mmCIF file of C-alpha atoms and ligand atoms in Angstrom:
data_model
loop_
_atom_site.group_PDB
_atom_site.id
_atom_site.type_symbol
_atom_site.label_atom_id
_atom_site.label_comp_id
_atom_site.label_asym_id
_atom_site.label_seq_id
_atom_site.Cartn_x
_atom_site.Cartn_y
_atom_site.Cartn_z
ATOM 1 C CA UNK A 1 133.410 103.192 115.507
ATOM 2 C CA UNK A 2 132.691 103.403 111.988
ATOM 3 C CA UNK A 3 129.237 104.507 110.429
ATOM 4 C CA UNK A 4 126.884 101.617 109.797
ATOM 5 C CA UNK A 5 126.811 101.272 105.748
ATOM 6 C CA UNK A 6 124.801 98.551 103.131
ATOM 7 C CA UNK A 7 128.295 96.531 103.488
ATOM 8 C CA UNK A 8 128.696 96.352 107.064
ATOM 9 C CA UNK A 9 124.689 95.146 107.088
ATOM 10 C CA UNK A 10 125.393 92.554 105.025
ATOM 11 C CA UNK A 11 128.576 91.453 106.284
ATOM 12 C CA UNK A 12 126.389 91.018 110.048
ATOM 13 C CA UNK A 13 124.266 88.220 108.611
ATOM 14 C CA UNK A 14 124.555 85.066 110.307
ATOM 15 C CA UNK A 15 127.293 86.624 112.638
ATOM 16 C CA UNK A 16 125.530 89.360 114.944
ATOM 17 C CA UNK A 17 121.915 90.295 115.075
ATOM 18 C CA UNK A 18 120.596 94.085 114.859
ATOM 19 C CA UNK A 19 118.523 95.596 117.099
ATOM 20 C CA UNK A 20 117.038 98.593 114.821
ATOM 21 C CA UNK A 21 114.824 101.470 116.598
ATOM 22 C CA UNK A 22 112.751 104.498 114.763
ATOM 23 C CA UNK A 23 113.530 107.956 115.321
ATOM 24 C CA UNK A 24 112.075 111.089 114.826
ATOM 25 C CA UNK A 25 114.163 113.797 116.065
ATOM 26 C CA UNK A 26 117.307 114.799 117.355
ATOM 27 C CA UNK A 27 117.005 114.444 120.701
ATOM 28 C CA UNK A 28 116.599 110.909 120.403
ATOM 29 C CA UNK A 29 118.207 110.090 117.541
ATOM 30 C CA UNK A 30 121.201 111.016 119.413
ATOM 31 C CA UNK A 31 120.557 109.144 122.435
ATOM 32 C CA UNK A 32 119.991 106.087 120.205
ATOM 33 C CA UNK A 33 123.065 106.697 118.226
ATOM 34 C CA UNK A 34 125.400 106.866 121.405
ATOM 35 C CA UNK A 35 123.385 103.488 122.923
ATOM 36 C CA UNK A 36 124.753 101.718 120.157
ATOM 37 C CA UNK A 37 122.002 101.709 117.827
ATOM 38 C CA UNK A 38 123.261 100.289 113.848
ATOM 39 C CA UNK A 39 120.045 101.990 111.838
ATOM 40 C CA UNK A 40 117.743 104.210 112.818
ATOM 41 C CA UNK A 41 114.616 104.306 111.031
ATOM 42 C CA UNK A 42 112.196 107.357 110.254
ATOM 43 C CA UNK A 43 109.376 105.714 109.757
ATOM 44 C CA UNK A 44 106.175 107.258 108.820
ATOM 45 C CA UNK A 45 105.152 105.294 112.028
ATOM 46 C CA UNK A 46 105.903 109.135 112.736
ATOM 47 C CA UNK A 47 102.266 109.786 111.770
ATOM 48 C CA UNK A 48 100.956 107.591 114.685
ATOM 49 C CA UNK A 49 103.630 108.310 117.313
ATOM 50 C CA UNK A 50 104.322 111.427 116.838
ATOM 51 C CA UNK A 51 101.670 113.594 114.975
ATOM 52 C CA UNK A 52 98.294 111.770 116.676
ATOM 53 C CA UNK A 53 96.890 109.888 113.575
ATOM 54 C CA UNK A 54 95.293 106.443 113.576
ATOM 55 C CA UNK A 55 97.606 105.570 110.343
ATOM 56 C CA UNK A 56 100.308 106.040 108.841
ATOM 57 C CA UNK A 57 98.460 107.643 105.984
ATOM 58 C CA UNK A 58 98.489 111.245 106.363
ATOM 59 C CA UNK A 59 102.318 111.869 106.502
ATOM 60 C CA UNK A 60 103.696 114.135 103.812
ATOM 61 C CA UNK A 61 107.465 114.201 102.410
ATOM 62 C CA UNK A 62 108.053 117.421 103.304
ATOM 63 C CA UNK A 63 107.427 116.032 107.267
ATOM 64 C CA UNK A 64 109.342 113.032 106.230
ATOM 65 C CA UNK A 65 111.844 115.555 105.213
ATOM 66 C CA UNK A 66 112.610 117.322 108.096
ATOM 67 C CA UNK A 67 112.567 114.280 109.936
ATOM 68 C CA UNK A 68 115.067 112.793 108.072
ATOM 69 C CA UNK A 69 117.331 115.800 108.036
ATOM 70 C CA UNK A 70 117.092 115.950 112.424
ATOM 71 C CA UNK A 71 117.973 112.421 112.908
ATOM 72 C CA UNK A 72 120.807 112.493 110.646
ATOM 73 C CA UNK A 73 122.264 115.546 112.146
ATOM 74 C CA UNK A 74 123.507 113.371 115.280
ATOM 75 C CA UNK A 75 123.434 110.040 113.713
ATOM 76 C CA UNK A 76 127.379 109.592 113.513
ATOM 77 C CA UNK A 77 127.640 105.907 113.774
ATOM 78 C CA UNK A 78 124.220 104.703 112.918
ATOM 79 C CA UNK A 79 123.189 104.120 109.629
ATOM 80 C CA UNK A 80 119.663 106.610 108.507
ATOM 81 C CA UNK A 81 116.922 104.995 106.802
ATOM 82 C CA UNK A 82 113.733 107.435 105.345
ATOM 83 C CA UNK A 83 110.770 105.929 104.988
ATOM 84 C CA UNK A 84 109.031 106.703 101.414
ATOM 85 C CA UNK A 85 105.323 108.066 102.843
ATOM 86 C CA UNK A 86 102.280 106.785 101.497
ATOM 87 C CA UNK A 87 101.920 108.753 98.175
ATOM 88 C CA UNK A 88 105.894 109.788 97.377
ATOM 89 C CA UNK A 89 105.928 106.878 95.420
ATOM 90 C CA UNK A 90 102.651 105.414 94.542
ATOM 91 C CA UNK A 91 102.064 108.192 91.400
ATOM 92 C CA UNK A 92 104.884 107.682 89.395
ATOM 93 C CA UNK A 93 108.298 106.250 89.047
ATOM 94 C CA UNK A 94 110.114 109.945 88.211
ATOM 95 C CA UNK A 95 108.308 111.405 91.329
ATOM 96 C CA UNK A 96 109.084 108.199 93.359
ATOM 97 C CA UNK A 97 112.894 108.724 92.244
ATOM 98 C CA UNK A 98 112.626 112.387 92.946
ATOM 99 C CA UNK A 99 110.820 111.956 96.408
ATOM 100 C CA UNK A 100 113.903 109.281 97.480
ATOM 101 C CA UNK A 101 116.538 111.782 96.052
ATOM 102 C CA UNK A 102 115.061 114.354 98.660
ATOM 103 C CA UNK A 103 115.328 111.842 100.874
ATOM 104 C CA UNK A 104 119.031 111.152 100.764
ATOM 105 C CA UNK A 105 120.052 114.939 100.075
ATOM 106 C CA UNK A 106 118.145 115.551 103.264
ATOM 107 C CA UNK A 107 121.118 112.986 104.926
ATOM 108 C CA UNK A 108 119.506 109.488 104.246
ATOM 109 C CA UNK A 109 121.824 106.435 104.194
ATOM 110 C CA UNK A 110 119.108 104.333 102.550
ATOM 111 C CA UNK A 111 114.868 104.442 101.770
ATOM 112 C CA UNK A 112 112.206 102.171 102.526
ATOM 113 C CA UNK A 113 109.411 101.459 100.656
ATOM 114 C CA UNK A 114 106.876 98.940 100.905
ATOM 115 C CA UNK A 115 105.401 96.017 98.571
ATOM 116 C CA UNK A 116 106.822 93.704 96.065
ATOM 117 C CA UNK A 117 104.639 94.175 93.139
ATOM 118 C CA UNK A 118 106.990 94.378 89.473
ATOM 119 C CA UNK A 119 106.145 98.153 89.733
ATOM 120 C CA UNK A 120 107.880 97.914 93.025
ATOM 121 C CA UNK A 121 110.273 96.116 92.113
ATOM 122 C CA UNK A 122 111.209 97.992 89.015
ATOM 123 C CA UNK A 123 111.085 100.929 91.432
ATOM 124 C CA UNK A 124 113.673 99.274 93.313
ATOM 125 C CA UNK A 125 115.294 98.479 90.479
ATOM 126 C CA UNK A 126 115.891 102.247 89.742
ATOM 127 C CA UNK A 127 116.761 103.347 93.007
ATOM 128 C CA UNK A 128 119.534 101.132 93.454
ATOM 129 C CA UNK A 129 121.006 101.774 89.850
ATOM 130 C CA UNK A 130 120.971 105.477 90.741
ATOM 131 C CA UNK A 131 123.301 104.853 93.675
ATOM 132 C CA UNK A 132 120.333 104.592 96.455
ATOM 133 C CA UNK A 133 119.924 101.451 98.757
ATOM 134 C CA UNK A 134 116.594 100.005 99.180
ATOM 135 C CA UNK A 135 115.367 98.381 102.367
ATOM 136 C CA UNK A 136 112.368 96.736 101.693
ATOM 137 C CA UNK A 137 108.961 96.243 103.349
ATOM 138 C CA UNK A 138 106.674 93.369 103.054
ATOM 139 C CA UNK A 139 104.181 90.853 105.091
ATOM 140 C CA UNK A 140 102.035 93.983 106.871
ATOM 141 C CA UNK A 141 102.113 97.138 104.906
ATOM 142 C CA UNK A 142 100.859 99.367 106.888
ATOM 143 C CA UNK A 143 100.300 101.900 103.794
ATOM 144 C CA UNK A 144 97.511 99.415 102.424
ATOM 145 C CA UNK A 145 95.626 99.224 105.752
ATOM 146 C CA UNK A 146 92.626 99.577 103.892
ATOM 147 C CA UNK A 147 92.957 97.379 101.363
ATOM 148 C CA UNK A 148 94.233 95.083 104.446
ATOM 149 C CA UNK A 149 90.954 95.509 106.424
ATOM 150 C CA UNK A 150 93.034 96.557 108.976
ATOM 151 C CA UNK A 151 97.033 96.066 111.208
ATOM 152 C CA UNK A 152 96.535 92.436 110.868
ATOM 153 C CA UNK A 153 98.714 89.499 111.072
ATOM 154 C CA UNK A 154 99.921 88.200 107.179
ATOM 155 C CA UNK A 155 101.058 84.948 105.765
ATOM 156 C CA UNK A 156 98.904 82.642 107.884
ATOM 157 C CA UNK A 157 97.874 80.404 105.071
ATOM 158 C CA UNK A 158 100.341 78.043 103.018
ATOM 159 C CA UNK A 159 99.102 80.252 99.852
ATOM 160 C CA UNK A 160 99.742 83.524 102.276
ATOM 161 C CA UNK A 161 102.742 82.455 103.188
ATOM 162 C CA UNK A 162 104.145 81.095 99.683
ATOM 163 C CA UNK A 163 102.984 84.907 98.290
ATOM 164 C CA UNK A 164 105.470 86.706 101.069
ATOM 165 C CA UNK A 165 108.186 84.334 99.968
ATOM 166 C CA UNK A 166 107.848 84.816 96.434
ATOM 167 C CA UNK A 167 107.456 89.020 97.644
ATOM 168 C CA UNK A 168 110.926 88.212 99.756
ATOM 169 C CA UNK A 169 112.807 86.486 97.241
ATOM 170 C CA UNK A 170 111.351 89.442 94.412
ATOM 171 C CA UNK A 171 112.593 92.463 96.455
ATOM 172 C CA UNK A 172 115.828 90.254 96.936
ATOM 173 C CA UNK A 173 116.171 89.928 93.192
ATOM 174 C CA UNK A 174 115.208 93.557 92.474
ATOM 175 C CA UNK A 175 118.420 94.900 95.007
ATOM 176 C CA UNK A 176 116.863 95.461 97.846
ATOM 177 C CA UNK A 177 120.494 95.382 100.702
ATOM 178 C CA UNK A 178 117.541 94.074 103.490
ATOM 179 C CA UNK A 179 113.450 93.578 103.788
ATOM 180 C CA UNK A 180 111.599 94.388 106.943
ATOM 181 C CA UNK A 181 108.777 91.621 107.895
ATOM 182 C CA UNK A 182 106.414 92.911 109.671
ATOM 183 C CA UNK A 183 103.428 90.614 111.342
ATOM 184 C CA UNK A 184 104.158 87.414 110.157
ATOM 185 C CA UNK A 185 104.241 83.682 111.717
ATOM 186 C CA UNK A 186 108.066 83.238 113.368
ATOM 187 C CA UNK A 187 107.941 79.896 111.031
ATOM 188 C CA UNK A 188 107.434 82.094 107.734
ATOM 189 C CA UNK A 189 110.192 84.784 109.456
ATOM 190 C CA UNK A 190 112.707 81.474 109.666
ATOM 191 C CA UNK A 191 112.363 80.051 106.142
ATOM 192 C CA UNK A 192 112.200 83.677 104.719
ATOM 193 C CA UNK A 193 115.430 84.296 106.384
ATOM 194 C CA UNK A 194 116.977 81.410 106.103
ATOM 195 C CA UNK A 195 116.142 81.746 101.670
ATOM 196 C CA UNK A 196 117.840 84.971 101.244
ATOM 197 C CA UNK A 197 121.150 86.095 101.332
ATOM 198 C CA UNK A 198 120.201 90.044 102.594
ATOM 199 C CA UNK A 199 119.108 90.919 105.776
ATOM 200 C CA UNK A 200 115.890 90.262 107.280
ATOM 201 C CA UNK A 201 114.683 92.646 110.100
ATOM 202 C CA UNK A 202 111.755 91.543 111.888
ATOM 203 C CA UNK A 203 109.030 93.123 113.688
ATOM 204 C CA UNK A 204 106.275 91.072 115.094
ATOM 205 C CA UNK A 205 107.406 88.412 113.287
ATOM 206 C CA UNK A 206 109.428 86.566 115.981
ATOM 207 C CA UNK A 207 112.738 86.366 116.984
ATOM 208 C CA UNK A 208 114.379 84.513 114.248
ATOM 209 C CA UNK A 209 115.216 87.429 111.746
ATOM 210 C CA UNK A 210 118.399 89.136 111.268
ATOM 211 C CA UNK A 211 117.674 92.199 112.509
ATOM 212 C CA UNK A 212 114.824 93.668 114.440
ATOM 213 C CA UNK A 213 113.069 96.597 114.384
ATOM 214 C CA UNK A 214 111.278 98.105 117.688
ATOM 215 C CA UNK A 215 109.167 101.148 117.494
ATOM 216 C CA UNK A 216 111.142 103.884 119.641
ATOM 217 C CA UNK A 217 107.331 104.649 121.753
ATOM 218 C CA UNK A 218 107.041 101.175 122.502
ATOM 219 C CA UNK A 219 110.455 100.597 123.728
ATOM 220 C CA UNK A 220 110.778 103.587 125.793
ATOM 221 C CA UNK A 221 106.737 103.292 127.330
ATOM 222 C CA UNK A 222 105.583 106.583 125.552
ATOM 223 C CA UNK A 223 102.708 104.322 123.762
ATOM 224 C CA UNK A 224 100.692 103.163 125.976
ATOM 225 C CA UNK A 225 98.837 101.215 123.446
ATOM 226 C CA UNK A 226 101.573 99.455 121.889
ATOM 227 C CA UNK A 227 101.399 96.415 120.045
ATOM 228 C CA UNK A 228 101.528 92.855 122.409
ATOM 229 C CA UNK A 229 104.501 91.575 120.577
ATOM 230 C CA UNK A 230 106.792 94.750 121.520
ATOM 231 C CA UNK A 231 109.098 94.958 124.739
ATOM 232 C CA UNK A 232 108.573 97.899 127.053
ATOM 233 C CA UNK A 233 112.242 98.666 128.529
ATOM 234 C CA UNK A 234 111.116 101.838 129.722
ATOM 235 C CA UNK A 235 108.147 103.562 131.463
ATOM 236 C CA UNK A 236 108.683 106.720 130.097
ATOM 237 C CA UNK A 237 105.300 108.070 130.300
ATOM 238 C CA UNK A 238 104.803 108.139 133.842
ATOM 239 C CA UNK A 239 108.117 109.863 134.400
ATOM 240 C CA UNK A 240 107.247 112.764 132.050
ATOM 241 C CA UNK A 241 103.727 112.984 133.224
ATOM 242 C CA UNK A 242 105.288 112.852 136.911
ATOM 243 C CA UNK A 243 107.748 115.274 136.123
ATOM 244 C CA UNK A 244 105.134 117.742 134.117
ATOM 245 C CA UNK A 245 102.568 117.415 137.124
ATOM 246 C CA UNK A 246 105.618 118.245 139.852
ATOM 247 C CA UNK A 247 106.574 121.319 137.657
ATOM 248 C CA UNK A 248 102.835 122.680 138.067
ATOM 249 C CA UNK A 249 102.289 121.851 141.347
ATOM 250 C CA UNK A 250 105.547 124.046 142.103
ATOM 251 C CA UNK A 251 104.770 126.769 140.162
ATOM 252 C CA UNK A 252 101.426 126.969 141.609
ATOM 253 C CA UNK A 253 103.046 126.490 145.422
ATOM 254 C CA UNK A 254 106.007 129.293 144.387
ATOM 255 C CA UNK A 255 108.075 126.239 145.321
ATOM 256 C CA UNK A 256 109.817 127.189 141.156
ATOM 257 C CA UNK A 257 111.399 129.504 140.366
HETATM 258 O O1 LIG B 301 107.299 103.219 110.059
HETATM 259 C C1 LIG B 301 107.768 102.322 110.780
HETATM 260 O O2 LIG B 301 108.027 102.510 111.982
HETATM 261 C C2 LIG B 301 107.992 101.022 110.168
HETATM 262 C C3 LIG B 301 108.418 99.924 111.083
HETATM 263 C C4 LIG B 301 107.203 99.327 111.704
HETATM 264 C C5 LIG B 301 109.228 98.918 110.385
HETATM 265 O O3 LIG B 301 107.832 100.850 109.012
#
């Protein structure tokens, strides 16, 4: 099978729909890869599933880095995506376009970034000139948390909801190849997706986008706080704590080695 690319994305709209996972590492990276998986995302959900903070906050390129470079070791059919971390590209447009170089020499396919702001945009803008695809990120930006008030639902007014259109149709315009929606109505999701002409991958935002993403702990059961709107196909926790707990018992016993 060939590698997932921005082409083969786009060609998928209105014909097939995506189901996107995030990776961190290798070891499942791979699995995903050989399941069928078309992108894999690093996300700097990373910081939450992987390195025990309450946001996504406190992850640093050089994490998102090394990240980056494990998954796309094994990844040989699905397409890589790095997420941008909170602060690669928030102090400057040279360091942003340095940060997503590092990104793709460390075996990106594509970045992420979120928001739709004109410096964004113009961001965008610049990436894509340079030769990078952009998937965007917009509805709940997880990076602005704070200025949120918290991982809450977007769009739920008309005026919210005609302010994540205009932010979906400006990351369109800017050359963004997709835009993730994340927490918003399934009735914004539709008309969003149903306005552009790139790829919309959802995540709580229904089941009406082009794509979806699921977070790779909450599919597998290794969160056991995940979100309400994600699908558990998995129970992966209580087979490794199971398996970790029968390892100790036999030590203890001399039943291993
Ligand atoms: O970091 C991440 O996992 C994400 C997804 C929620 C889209 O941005």
């Amino acid at each position: 099978m060939k590698k997932w690319n921005v082409a083969t994305v786009r060609a998928a709209k209105g014909v097939k729909k995506l189901g996107c996972v995030t990776s961190y590492d290798s070891a499942f990276a791979r699995l995903a890869d050989e399941a069928g998986v078309p992108i894999i995302l690093v996300g700097d959900s990373m910081g939450m599933t992987m390195l025990g903070y309450s946001t996504t906050l406190p992850v640093k390129m050089s994490e998102t880095l090394s990240a980056t470079a494990a998954v796309a070791r094994v990844a040989k059919n699905a397409m890589v995506v790095a997420d941008l971390p909170f602060g690669s590209y928030q102090c400057g447009e040279d360091e942003a376009m340095k940060n997503a170089v590092l990104c793709m020499q460390a075996g990106a396919d594509a970045v992420k970034l979120e928001g739709a702001t004109e410096r964004v945009c113009h961001l965008i803008k610049r990436m894509v000139e340079a030769g990078i695809p952009v998937l965007a990120h917009i509805g709940l930006m997880p990076q602005s948390v704070n200025q949120l008030g918290g991982f809450k639902k977007q769009g739920k007014t008309r005026e919210a909801a005609d302010q994540v259109m205009r932010d979906a149709k400006a990351v369109e315009e800017a050359g963004a190849f997709a835009v993730t929606l994340e927490c918003i109505p399934s009735e914004l999701a539709a008309e969003i997706t149903a306005a552009l002409k790139i790829t919309t991958v959802g995540i709580g935002a229904g089941g009406v986008c082009d794509a979806q993403w699921l977070v790779m702990h909450d599919l597998l059961g290794l969160n056991e706080s995940a979100p309400s709107f994600a699908k558990k196909y998995a129970d992966l926790a209580t087979i490794v704590r199971n398996a970790f707990a029968t390892y100790v018992s036999e030590v203890e016993n001399s039943v291993f080695p």
